[in-house]
XYZ file of C-alpha atoms in Angstrom:
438
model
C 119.920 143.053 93.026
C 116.524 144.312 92.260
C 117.355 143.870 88.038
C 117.669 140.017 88.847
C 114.812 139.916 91.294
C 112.872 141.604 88.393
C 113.970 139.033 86.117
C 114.048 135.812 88.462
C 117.931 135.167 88.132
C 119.570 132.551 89.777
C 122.859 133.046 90.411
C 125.687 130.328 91.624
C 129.563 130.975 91.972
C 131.109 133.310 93.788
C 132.606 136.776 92.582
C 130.136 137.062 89.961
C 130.130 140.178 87.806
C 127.079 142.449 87.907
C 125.156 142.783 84.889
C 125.168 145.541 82.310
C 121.359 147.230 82.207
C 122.455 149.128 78.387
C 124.474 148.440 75.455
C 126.388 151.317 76.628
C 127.654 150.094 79.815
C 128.808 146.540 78.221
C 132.272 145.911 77.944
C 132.423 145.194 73.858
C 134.512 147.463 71.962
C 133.831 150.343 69.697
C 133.495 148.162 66.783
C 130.933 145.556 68.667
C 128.829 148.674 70.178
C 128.062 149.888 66.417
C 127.225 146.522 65.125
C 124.873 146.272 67.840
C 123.163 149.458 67.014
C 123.352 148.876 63.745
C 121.483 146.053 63.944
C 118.161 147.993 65.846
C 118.724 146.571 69.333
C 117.346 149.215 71.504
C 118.714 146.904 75.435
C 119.846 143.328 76.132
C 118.041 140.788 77.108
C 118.134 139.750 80.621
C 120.499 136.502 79.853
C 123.128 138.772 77.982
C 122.919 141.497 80.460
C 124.254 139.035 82.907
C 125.431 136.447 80.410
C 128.116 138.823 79.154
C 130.808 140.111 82.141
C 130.023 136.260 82.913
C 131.570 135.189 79.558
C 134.070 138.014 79.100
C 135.852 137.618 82.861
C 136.977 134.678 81.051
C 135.608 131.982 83.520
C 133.610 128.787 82.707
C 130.105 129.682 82.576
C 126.875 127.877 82.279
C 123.400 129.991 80.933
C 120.109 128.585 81.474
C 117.524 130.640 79.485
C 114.066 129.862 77.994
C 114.646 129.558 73.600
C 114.215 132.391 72.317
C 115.842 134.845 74.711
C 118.966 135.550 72.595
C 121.674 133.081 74.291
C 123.770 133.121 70.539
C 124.862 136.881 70.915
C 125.042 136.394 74.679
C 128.361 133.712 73.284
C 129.103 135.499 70.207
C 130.096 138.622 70.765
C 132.439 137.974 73.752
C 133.889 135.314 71.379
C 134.758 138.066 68.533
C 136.281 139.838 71.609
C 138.238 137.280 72.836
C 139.031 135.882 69.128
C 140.720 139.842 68.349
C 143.313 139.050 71.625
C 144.324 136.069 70.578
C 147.620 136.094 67.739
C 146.180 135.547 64.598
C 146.024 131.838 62.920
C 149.056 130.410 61.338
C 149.135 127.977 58.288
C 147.440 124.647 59.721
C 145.998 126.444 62.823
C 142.554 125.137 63.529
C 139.746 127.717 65.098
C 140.194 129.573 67.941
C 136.455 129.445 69.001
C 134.331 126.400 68.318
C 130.323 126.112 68.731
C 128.736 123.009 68.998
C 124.663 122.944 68.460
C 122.605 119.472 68.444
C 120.886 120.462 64.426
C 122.174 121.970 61.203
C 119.569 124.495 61.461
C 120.734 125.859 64.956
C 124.373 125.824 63.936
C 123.254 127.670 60.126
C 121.275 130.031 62.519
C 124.157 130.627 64.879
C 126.589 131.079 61.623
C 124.060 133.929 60.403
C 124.547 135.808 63.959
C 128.381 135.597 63.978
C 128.497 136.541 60.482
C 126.538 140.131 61.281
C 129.103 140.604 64.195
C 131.948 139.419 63.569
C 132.819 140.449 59.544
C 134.187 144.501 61.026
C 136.817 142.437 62.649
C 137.626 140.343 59.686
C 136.722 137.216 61.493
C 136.321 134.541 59.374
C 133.888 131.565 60.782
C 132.657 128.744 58.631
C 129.367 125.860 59.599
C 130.639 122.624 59.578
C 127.459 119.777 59.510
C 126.148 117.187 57.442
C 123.626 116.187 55.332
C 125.762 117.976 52.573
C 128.716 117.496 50.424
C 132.178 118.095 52.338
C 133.922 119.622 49.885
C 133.431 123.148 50.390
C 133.194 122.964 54.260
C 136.627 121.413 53.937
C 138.454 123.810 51.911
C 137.724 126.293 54.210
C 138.945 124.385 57.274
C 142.114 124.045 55.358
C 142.502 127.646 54.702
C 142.089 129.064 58.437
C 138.802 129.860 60.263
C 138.953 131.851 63.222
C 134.981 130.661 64.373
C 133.947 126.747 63.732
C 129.929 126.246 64.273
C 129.183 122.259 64.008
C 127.133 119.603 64.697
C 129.129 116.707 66.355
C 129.443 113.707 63.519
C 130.731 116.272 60.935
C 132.788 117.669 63.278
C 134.533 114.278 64.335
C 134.587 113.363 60.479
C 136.958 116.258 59.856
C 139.146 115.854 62.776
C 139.612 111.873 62.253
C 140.621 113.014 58.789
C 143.181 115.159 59.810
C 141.515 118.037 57.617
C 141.576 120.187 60.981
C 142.631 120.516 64.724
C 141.226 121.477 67.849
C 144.497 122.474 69.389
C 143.852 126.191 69.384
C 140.990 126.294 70.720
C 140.504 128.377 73.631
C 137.252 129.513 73.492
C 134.392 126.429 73.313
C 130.378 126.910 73.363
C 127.771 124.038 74.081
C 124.230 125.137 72.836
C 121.629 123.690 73.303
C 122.979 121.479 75.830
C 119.754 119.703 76.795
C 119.204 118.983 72.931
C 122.253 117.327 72.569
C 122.119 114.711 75.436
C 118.414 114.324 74.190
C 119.434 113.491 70.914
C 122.151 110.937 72.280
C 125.253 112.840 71.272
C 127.044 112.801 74.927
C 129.568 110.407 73.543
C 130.545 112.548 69.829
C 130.753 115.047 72.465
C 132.919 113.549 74.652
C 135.165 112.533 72.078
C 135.421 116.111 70.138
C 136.032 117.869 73.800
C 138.840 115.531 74.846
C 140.517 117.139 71.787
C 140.583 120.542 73.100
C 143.122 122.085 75.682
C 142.497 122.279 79.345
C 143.005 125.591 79.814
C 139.955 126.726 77.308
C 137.040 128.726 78.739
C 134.162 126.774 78.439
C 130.536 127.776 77.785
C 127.712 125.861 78.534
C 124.125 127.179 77.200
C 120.614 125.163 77.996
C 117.069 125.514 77.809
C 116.963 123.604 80.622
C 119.063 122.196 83.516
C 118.324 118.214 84.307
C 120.779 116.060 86.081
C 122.107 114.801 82.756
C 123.637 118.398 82.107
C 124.919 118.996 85.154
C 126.812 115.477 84.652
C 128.006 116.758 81.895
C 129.064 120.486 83.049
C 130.641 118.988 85.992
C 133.033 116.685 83.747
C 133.500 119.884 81.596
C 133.736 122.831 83.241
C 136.184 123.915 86.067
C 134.606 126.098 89.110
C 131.949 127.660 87.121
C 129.860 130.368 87.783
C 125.859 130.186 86.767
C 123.380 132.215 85.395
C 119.239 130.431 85.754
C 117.125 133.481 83.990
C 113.165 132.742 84.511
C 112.112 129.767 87.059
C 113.553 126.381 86.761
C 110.124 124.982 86.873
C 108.669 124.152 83.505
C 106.062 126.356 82.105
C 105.192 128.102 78.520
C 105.072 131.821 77.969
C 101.675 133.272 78.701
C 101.860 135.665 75.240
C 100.931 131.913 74.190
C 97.234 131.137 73.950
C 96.949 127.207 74.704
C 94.232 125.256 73.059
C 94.291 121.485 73.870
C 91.419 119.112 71.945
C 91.023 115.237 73.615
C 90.163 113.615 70.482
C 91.703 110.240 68.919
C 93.657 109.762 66.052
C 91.244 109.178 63.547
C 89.747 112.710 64.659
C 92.645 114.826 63.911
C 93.044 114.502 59.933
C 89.148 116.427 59.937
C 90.191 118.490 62.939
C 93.384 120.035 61.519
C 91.692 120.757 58.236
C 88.879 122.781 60.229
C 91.428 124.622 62.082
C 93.137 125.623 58.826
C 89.948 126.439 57.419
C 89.851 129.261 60.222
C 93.357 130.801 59.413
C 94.118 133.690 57.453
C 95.790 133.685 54.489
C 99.902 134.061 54.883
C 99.699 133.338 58.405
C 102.486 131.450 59.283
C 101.560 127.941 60.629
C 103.993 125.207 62.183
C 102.202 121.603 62.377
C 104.418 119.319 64.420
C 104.356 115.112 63.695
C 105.847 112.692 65.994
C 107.468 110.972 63.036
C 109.033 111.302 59.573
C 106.751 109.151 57.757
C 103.906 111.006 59.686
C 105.217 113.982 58.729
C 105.272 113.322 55.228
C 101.766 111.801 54.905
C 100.126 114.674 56.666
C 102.007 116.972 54.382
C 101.023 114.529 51.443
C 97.178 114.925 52.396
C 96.884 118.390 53.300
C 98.939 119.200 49.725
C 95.982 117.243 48.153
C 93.209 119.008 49.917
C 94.735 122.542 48.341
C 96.960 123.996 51.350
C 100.735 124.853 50.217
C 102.267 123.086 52.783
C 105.882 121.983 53.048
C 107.581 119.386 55.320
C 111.017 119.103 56.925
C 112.419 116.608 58.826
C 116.157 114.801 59.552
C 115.894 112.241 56.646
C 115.347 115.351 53.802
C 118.610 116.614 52.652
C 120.206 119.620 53.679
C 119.385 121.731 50.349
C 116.077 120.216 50.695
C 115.356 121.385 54.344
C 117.125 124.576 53.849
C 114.667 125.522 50.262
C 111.903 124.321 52.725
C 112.803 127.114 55.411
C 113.397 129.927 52.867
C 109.905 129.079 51.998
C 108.300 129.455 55.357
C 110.579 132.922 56.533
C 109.668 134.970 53.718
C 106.144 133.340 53.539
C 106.379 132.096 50.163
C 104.828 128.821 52.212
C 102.790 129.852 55.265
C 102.001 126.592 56.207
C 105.278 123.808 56.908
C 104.969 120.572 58.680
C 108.068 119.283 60.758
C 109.301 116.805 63.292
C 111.262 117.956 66.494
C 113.791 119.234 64.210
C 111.775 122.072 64.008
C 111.035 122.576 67.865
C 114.244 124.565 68.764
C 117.006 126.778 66.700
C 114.352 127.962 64.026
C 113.920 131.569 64.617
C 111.136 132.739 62.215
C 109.570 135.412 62.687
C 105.819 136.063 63.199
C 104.344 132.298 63.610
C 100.874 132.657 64.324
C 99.551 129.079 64.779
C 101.724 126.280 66.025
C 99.223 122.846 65.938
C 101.000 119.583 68.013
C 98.905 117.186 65.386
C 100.995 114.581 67.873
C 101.808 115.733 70.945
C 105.365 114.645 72.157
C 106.372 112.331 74.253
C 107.526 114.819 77.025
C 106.119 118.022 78.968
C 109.426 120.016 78.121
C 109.245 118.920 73.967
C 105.438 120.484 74.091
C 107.128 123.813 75.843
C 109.932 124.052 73.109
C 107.307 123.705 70.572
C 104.593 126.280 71.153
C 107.531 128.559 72.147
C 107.777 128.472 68.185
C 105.028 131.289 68.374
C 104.639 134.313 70.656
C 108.522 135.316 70.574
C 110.211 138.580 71.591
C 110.558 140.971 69.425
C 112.074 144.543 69.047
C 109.127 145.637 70.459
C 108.002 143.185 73.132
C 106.125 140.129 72.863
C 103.980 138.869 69.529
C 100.997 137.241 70.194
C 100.581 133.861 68.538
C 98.174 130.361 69.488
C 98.712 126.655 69.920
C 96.294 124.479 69.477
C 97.299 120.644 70.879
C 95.350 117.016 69.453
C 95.785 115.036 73.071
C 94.482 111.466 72.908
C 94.156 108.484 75.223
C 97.510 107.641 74.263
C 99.064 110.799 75.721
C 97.490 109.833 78.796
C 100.083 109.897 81.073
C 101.312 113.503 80.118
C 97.731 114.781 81.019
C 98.449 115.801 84.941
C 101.572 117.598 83.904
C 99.958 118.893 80.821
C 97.076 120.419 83.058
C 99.595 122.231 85.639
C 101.255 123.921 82.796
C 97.923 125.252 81.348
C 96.990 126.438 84.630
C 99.990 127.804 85.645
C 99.975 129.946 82.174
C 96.515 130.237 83.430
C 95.237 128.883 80.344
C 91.418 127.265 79.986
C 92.041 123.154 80.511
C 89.247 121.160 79.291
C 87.262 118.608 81.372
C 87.972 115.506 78.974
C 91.563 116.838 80.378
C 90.659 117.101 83.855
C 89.323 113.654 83.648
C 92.188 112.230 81.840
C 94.284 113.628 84.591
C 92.725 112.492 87.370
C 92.752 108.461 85.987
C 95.057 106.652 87.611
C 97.456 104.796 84.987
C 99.151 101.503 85.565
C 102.829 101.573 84.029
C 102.571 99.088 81.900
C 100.890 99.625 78.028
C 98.909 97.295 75.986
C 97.280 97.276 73.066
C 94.371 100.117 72.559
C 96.438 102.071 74.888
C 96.536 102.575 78.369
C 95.547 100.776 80.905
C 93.490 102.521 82.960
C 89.283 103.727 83.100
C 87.945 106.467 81.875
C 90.002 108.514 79.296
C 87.204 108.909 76.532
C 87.988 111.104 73.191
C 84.935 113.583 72.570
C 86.614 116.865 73.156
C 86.144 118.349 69.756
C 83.869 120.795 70.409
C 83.133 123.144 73.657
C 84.821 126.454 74.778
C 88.253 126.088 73.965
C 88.314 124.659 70.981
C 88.662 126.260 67.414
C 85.616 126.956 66.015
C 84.983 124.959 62.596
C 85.119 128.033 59.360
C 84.755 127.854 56.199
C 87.185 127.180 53.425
């Protein structure tokens, strides 16, 4: 009781299995326990301490756990254990286990994971997503996969085809829930889990836990048990330092080149743009002004994005520019700066992003900064914006404040919001970035 009151777990279900505190009191086999160790984990993280008897007492689960706090091994590795009781696949079997994740580069991500635990069992698991040619993703759906790890339209493409089957599956994963409904794929969803038998074990992993995912859990999964780690209130990791600027938009092109002005060399910097073309013309200008920077977004193809994010891990490129794409499933290490050149259009996007930066490591927490352009425009995200600052207690500026405390009318017109007040200054003053030289 006092490990989840340490680390704020809610717990719903009855009968629910306590958690392990060490690698050595987990349930996994021999064979699990070295890969583990092998691997430099020195304890679990809170959501697989309690994440794992929940998935290995073979119940429906749902996991609710900040990004970042290692939810893949938390499904992984009792999926290799469950995979090595099963009878192995005959000729035309489809997977035993299948992951679904809302972006190619969660489900490439989530690939690399089960690939490092699973190969001392012989498990074979193949990524199934598009963007790429089908060929080879095919071939190995034909020849027996133990592990599928897809996004939904590729999946649905191979199963209308006939070039696989969900009928031994018994062991399904959701990630990223949240994602997925934001990203509109309830219905590929729908139509890939209606596929699957009813007596699967069902996994359901999230971020976050809006009524659109519980919908979706209820239709899903049968008597459940649940696992909230950290509070169900919104707020960003305080190993994050929070920099917001009010300025307008024809501020930020001058603002962001400042900034980078001020960055060391190699220090790996995320800039995040509402929008693909935006994306591509900030990338375009800084490019032109001398910084190596890179872009990825959903209209680049697959090799594309994939050279793009070799680039940024081993620092080849410190400095990439990206859409939402970007905001969740990218674990690189050791981001420094995250900038929101636009910030998004919701309170739980701007969480996911600046989580980018100050991630756990082996040995704690890394330090890392996010600085945030907020203009009139944003206007109505300013009060929520200003609780999460002071709730990470973070400095809020007054252009903020006063932004905040404006009263806005629901409609929009053109110039932005109606409304008084709101003014851009904001580019200077005691949280702000100081201007360096290049």
């Amino acid at each position: 009781m006092k490990f989840r009151k340490d680390n704020e777990m809610e717990l719903v279900g009855k009968d629910i299995p306590k958690p392990v505190m060490t690698f050595k009191e987990s349930p996994f086999p021999e064979y699990v326990l070295k890969e583990i160790e092998a691997a430099g984990f020195t304890e679990p993280t809170p959501i697989q301490s309690q994440g794992w008897p929940m998935a290995l007492s073979g119940r429906d689960v749902v996991g609710i756990a900040a990004t970042g706090s290692g939810k893949t091994l938390a499904f992984i590795l009792p999926a290799i254990v469950h995979i090595n009781a099963q009878e192995y696949l005959r000729p035309g079997d489809g997977p035993i286990a299948l992951v679904i994740a809302p972006t190619r580069e969660l489900a490439n991500q989530i690939e690399r994971e089960a690939r490092k635990f699973g190969e001392s069992s012989k498990i074979k698991i193949t990524c199934v997503y598009g963007g790429v040619s089908k060929g080879p993703q095919a071939r190995a759906l034909r020849n027996g996969v133990e592990i599928v790890i897809c996004t939904p339209g590729r999946m649905i493409d191979f199963l209308e085809s006939g070039t696989t089957n969900l009928r031994r599956v018994t062991y399904l994963v959701m990630d990223e829930a949240d994602r997925m409904l934001d990203m509109g794929f309830e219905p590929q969803i729908r139509k890939i889990v209606n596929q699957i038998r009813p007596d699967r074990q069902t996994l359901m992993w999230s971020a976050t836990w809006p009524k659109e995912v519980r919908s979706l859990a209820q239709d899903f999964l049968k008597e459940y048990i649940q696992v909230s780690v950290g509070s169900q209130e919104l707020r960003a990791s305080k190993h994050v330092k929070q920099i917001v600027e009010v300025c307008e938009d024809f501020d930020k092109r001058r603002r962001v080149l400042a900034i980078l002005s001020g960055v060391k060399d190699g220090h790996r910097t995320l800039i995040f743009s509402e929008t693909k073309r935006g994306c591509d013309d900030l990338t375009r200008n800084l490019r032109q002004e001398g910084w190596p920077a890179l872009a990825i977004h959903g209209d680049k193809s697959q090799s594309e994005r994939d050279w793009v994010l070799n680039e940024f891990k081993t620092g080849k490129s410190w400095l990439m520019c990206a859409t939402d794409v970007a905001s969740r499933g990218i674990d690189v290490k050791d981001i420094k700066l995250v900038i929101n050149y636009d910030m998004p259009n919701g309170i739980e996007d701007y969480i996911h992003r600046i989580g980018r930066t100050g991630r756990k490591t082996l040995k704690g927490y890394a330090e890392g900064t996010a600085v945030t352009f907020f203009s009139s425009k944003n206007a109505r995200l300013a009060r929520p914006l200003v609780d999460i600052l002071r709730e990470a207690e973070q400095d809020v500026p007054p252009e903020l404040e006063r932004l905040a405390a404006t009263p806005i009318s629901r409609g929009r017109k053109k110039g932005g919001w109606r409304g008084r007040g709101g003014g851009g200054g904001g580019r200077t003053g005691s949280n702000s970035i100081p201007l360096g030289r290049r």
